[in-house]
Short mmCIF file of C-alpha atoms (C1' of nucleotides) in Angstrom, two decimals:
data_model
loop_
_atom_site.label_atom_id
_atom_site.label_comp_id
_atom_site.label_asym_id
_atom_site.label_seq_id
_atom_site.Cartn_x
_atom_site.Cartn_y
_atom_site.Cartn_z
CA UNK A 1 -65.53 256.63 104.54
CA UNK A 2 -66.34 259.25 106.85
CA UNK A 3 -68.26 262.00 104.52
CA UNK A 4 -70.57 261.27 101.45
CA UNK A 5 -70.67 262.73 98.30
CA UNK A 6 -73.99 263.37 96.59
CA UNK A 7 -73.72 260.44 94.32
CA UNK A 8 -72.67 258.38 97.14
CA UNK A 9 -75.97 258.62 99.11
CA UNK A 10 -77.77 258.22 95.42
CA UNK A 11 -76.16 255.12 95.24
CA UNK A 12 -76.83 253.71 98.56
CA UNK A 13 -80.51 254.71 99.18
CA UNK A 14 -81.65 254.76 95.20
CA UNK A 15 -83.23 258.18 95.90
CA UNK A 16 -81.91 260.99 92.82
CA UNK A 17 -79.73 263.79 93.64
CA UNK A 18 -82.14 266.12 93.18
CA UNK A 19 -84.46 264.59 95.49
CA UNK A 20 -81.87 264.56 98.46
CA UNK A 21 -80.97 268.84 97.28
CA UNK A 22 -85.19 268.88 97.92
CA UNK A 23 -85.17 266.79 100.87
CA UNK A 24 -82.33 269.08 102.17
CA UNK A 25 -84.35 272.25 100.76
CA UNK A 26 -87.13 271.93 103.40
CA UNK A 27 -85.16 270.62 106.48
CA UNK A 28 -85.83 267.29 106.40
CA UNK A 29 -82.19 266.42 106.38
CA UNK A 30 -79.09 268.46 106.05
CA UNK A 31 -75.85 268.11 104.93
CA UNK A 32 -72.73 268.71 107.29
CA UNK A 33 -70.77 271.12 104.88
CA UNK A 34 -69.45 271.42 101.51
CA UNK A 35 -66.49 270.66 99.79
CA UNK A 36 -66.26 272.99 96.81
CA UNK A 37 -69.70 273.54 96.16
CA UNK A 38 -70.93 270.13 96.60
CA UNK A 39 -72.52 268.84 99.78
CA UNK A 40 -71.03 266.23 102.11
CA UNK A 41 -73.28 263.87 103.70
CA UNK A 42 -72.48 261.68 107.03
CA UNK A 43 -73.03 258.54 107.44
CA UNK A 44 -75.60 258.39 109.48
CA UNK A 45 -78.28 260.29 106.88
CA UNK A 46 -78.20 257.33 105.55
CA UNK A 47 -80.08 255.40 108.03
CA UNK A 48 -82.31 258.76 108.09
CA UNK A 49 -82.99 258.50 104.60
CA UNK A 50 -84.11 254.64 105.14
CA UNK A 51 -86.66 256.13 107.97
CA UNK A 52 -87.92 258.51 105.60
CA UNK A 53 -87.97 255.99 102.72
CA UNK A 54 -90.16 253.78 105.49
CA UNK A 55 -92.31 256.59 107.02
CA UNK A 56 -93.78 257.82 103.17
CA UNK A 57 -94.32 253.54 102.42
CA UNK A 58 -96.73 253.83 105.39
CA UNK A 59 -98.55 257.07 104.28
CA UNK A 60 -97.09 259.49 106.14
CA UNK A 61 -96.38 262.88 104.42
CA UNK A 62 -92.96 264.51 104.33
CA UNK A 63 -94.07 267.10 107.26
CA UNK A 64 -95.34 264.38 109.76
CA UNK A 65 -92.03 262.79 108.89
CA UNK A 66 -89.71 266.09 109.63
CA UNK A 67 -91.57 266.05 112.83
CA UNK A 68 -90.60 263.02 113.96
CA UNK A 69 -86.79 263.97 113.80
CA UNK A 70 -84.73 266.29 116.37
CA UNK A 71 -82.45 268.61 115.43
CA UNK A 72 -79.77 266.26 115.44
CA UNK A 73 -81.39 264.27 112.82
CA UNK A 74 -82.27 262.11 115.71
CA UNK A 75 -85.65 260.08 115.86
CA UNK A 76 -87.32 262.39 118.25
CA UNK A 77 -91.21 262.37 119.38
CA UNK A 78 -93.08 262.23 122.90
CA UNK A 79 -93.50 258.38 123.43
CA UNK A 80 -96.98 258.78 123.29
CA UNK A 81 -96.88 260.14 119.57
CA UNK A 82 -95.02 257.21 118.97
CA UNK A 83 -97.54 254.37 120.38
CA UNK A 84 -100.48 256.31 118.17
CA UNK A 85 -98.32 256.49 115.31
CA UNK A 86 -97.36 252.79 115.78
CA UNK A 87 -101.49 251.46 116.78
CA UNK A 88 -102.57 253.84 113.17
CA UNK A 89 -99.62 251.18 111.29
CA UNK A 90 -100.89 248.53 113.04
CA UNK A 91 -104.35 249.45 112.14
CA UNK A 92 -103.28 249.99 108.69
CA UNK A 93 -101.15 246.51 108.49
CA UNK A 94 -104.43 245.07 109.28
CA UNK A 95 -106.54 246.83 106.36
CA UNK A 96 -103.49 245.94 103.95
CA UNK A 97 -103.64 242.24 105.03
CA UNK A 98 -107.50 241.98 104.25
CA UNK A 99 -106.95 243.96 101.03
CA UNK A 100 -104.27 241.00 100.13
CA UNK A 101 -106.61 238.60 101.26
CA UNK A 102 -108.99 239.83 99.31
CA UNK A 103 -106.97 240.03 95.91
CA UNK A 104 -105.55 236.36 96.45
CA UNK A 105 -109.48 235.44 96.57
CA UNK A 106 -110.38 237.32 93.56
CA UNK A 107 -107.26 235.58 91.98
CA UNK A 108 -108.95 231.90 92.96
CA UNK A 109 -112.47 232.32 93.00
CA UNK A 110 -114.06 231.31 90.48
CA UNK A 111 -117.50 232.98 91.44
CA UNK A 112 -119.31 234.85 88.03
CA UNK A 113 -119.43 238.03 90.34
CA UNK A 114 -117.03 239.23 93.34
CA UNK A 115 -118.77 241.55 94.77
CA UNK A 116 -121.82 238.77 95.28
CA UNK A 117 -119.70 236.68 96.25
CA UNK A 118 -120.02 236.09 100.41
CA UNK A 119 -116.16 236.17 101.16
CA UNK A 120 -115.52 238.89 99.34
CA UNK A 121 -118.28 240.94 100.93
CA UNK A 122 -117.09 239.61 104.42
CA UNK A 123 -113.78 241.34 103.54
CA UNK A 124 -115.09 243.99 102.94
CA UNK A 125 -117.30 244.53 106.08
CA UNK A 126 -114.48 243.76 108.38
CA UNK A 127 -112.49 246.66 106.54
CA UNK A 128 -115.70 249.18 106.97
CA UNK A 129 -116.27 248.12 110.28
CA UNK A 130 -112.62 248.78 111.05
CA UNK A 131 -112.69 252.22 109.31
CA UNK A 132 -115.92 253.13 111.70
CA UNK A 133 -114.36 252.20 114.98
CA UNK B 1 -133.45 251.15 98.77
CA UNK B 2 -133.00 250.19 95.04
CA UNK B 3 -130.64 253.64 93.92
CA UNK B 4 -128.77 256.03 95.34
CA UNK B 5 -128.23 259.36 96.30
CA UNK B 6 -125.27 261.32 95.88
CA UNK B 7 -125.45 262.53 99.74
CA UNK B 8 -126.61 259.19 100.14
CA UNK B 9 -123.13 257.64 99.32
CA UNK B 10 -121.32 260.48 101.00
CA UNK B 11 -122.90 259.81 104.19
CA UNK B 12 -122.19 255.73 103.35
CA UNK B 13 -118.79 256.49 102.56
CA UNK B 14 -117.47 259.67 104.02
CA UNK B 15 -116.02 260.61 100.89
CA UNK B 16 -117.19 264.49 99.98
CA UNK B 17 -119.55 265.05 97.02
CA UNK B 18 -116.85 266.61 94.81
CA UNK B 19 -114.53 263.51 95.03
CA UNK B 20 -117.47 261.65 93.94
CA UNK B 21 -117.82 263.58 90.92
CA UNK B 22 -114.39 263.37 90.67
CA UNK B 23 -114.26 259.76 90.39
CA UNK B 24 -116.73 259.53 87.51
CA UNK B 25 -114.98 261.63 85.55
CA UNK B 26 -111.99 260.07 85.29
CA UNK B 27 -114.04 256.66 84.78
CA UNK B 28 -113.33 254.71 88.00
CA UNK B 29 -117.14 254.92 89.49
CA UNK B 30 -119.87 255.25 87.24
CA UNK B 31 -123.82 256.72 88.04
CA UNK B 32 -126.57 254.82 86.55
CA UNK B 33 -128.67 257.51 85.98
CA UNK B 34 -130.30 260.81 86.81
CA UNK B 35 -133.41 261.96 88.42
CA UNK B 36 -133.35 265.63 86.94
CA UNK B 37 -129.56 266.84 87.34
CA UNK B 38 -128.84 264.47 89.94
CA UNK B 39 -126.43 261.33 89.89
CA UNK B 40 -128.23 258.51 90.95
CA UNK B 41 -125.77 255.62 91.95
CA UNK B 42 -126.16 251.82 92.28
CA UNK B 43 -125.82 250.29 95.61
CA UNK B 44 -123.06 248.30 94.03
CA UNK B 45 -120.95 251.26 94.07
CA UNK B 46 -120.68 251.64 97.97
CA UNK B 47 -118.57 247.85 97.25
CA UNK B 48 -116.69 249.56 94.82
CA UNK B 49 -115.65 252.06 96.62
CA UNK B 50 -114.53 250.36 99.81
CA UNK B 51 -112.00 248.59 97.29
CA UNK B 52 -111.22 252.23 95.88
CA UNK B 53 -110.33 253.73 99.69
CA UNK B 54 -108.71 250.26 100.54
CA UNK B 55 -106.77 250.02 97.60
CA UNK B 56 -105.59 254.17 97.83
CA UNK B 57 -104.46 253.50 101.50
CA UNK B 58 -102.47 250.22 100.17
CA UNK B 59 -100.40 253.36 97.87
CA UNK B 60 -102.08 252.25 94.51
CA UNK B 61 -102.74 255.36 92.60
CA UNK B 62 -105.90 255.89 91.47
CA UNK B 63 -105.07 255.18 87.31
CA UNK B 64 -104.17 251.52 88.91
CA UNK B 65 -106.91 251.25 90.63
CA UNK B 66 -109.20 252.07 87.80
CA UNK B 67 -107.08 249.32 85.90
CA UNK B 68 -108.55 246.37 88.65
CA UNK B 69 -112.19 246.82 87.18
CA UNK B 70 -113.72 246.14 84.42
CA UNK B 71 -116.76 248.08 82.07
CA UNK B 72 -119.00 246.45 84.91
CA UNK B 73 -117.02 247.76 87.63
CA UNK B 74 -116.15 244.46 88.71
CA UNK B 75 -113.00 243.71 89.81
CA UNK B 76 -111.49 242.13 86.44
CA UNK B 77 -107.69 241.51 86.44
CA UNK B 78 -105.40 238.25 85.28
CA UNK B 79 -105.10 236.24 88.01
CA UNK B 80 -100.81 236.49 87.48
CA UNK B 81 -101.37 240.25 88.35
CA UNK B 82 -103.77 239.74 91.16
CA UNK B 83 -101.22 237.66 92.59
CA UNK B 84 -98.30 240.14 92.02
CA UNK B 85 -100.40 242.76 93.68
CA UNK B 86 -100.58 240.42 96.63
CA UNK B 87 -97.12 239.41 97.08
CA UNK B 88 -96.46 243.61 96.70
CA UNK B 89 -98.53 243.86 99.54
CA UNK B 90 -96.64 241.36 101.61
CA UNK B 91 -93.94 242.84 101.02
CA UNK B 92 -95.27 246.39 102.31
CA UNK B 93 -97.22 244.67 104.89
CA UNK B 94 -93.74 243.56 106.18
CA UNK B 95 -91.72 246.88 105.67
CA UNK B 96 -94.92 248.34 107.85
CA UNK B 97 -94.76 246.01 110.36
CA UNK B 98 -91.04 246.39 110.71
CA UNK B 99 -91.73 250.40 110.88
CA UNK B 100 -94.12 249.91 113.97
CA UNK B 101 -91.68 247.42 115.67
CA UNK B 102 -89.36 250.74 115.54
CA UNK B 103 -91.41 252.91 116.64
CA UNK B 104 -92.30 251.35 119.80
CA UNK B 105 -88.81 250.41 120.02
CA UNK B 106 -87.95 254.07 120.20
CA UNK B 107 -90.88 255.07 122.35
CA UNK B 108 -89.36 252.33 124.93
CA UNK B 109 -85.44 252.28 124.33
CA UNK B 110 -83.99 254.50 127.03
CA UNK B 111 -80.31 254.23 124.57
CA UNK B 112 -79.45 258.09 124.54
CA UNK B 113 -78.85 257.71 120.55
CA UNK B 114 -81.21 255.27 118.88
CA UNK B 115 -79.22 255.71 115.52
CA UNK B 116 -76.46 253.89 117.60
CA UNK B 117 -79.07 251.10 119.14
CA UNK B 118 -78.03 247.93 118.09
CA UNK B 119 -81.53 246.52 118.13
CA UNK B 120 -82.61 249.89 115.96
CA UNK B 121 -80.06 249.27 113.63
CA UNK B 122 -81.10 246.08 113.02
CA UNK B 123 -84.35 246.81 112.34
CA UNK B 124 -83.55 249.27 109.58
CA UNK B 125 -80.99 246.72 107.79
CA UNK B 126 -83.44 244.27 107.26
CA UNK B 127 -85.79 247.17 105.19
CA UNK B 128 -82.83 247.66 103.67
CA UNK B 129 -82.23 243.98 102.32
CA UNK B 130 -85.84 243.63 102.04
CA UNK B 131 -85.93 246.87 99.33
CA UNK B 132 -83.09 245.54 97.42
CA UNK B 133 -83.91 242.02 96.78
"C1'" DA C 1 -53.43 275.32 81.51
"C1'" DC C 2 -57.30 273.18 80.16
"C1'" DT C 3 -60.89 270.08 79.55
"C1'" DT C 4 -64.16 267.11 81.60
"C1'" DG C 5 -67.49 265.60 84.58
"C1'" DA C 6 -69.68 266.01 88.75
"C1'" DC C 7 -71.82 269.12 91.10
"C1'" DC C 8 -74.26 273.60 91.98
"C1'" DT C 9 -78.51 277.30 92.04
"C1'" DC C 10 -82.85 279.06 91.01
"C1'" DA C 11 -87.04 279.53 88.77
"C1'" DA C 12 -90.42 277.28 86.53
"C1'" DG C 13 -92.85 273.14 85.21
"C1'" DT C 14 -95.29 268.62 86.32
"C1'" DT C 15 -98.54 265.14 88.15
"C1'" DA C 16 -102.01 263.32 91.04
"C1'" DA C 17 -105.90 264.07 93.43
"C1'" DC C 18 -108.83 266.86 94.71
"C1'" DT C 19 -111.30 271.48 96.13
"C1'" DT C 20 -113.47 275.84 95.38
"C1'" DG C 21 -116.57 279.13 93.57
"C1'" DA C 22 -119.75 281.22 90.67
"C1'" DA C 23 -123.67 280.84 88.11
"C1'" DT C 24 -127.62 277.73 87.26
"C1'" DT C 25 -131.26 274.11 87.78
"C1'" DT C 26 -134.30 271.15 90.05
"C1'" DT C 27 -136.85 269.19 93.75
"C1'" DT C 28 -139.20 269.57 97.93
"C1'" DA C 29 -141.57 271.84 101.47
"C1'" DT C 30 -144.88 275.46 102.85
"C1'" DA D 1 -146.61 279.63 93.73
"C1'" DT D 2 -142.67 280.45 95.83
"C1'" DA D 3 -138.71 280.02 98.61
"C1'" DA D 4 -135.22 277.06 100.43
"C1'" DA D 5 -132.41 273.07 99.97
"C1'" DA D 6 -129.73 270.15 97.27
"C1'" DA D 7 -127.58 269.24 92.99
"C1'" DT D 8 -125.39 270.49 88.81
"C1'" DT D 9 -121.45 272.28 85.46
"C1'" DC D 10 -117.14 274.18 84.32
"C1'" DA D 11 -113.00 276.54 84.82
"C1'" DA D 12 -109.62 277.60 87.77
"C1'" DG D 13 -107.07 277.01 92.04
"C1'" DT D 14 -104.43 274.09 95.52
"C1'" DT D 15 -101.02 270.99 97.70
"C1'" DA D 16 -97.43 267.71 97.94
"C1'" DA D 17 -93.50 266.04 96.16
"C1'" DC D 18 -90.65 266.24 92.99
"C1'" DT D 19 -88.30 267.10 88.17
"C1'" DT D 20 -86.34 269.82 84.57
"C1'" DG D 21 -83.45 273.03 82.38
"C1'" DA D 22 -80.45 276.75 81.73
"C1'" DG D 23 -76.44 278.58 82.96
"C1'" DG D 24 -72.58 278.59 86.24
"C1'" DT D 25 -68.65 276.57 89.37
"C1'" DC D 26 -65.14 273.70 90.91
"C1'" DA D 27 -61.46 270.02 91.30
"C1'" DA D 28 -59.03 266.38 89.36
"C1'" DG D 29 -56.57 264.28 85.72
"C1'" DT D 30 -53.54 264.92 81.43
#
DNA sequence: ACTTGACCTCAAGTTAACTTGAATTTTTAT
DNA sequence: ATAAAAATTCAAGTTAACTTGAGGTCAAGT
């Protein structure tokens, strides 16, 4: 299995076909020839494709993603870059935990009115103070 | 402080005037009045729109969001779907946390290749299992 | 040789979420 | 009373991320 067809990599990463020919469009991965007119993929795009699938889940858009790869298709930032991008996820994993938090108490409470009630406002301070700082 | 301004709740809220407007068009915030033209909102709505901005940065789009509240703009789901919502965050809370854990492992790995890095590779199988179960 | 199915290209269309701009209306300050 | 500041409406424009469709190509099996 050393090349992929099209429906190959469609198979393995659940993205459509022509989402990989867009992907491929503006650079964000490439395919290493063609056989016929279709495109072989390697291996390894696959694991790229699982970055990419990761990076949008956590907000990023497909140019910040681009950015983060070499030419080689290779993860490839300053390791600065990468401690910022990693403190804004962490910062974000910590809004998205309150947010849960804060639908599994709407789920139990039984208060008449959320957004009276004082844990549910205490949520949501912690998550405006956090946007502030 | 009984009503608001619009530039009241931009300033409250950083979101910009035309998003505002924007909003009550399509039904998710509502103003509970006018003085002359001008929208005059309930302090209530600064809550509501914390949970708008919390629940856009958890990837809801904004239909769903508009879905979680009721006429009052209360949040107003069954408590089943609440905790769905939840457990979808858990599981994107964990994907997230995963995606930092590689960042900073590639901001630290010296490995010339980190597609080859065992420990990298790791990291992106379990997203992997994660998505498909 | 021929059909079939998987793939291709390229231009145009789509959706979500806003933004922009022009023309108008108040409200507030002097 | 008047000018400036702050809102308003409404239609149209924008951006990201794809999708769709029409029409064409290629390679593998019969």
């Amino acid at each position: 299995m050393r090349v992929l067809d099209i429906s190959e990599v469609v198979e393995q990463t659940g993205l459509r076909p022509s989402t990989l020919r867009y992907y491929e469009e503006i650079g964000l991965i490439k395919s290493i020839g063609r056989h016929g007119l279709r495109r072989q993929f390697a291996p390894q795009t696959l694991m790229q494709i699982s970055l990419i699938t990761l990076g949008k889940s956590a907000g990023f858009t497909l140019d910040e993603i681009a950015g983060m790869f070499g030419e080689d298709g290779q993860p490839d930032l300053p390791r600065e870059d990468l401690q910022a991008r990693a403190d804004d996820l962490d910062k974000q994993i910590h809004d998205l935990t309150i947010l849960s938090k804060a639908l599994r108490h709407v789920a139990n409470c039984s208060a008449p009115s959320h957004m009276e009630c004082p844990k549910f406002q205490k949520l949501l301070r912690v998550v405006k103070r956090h946007k502030r700082g």
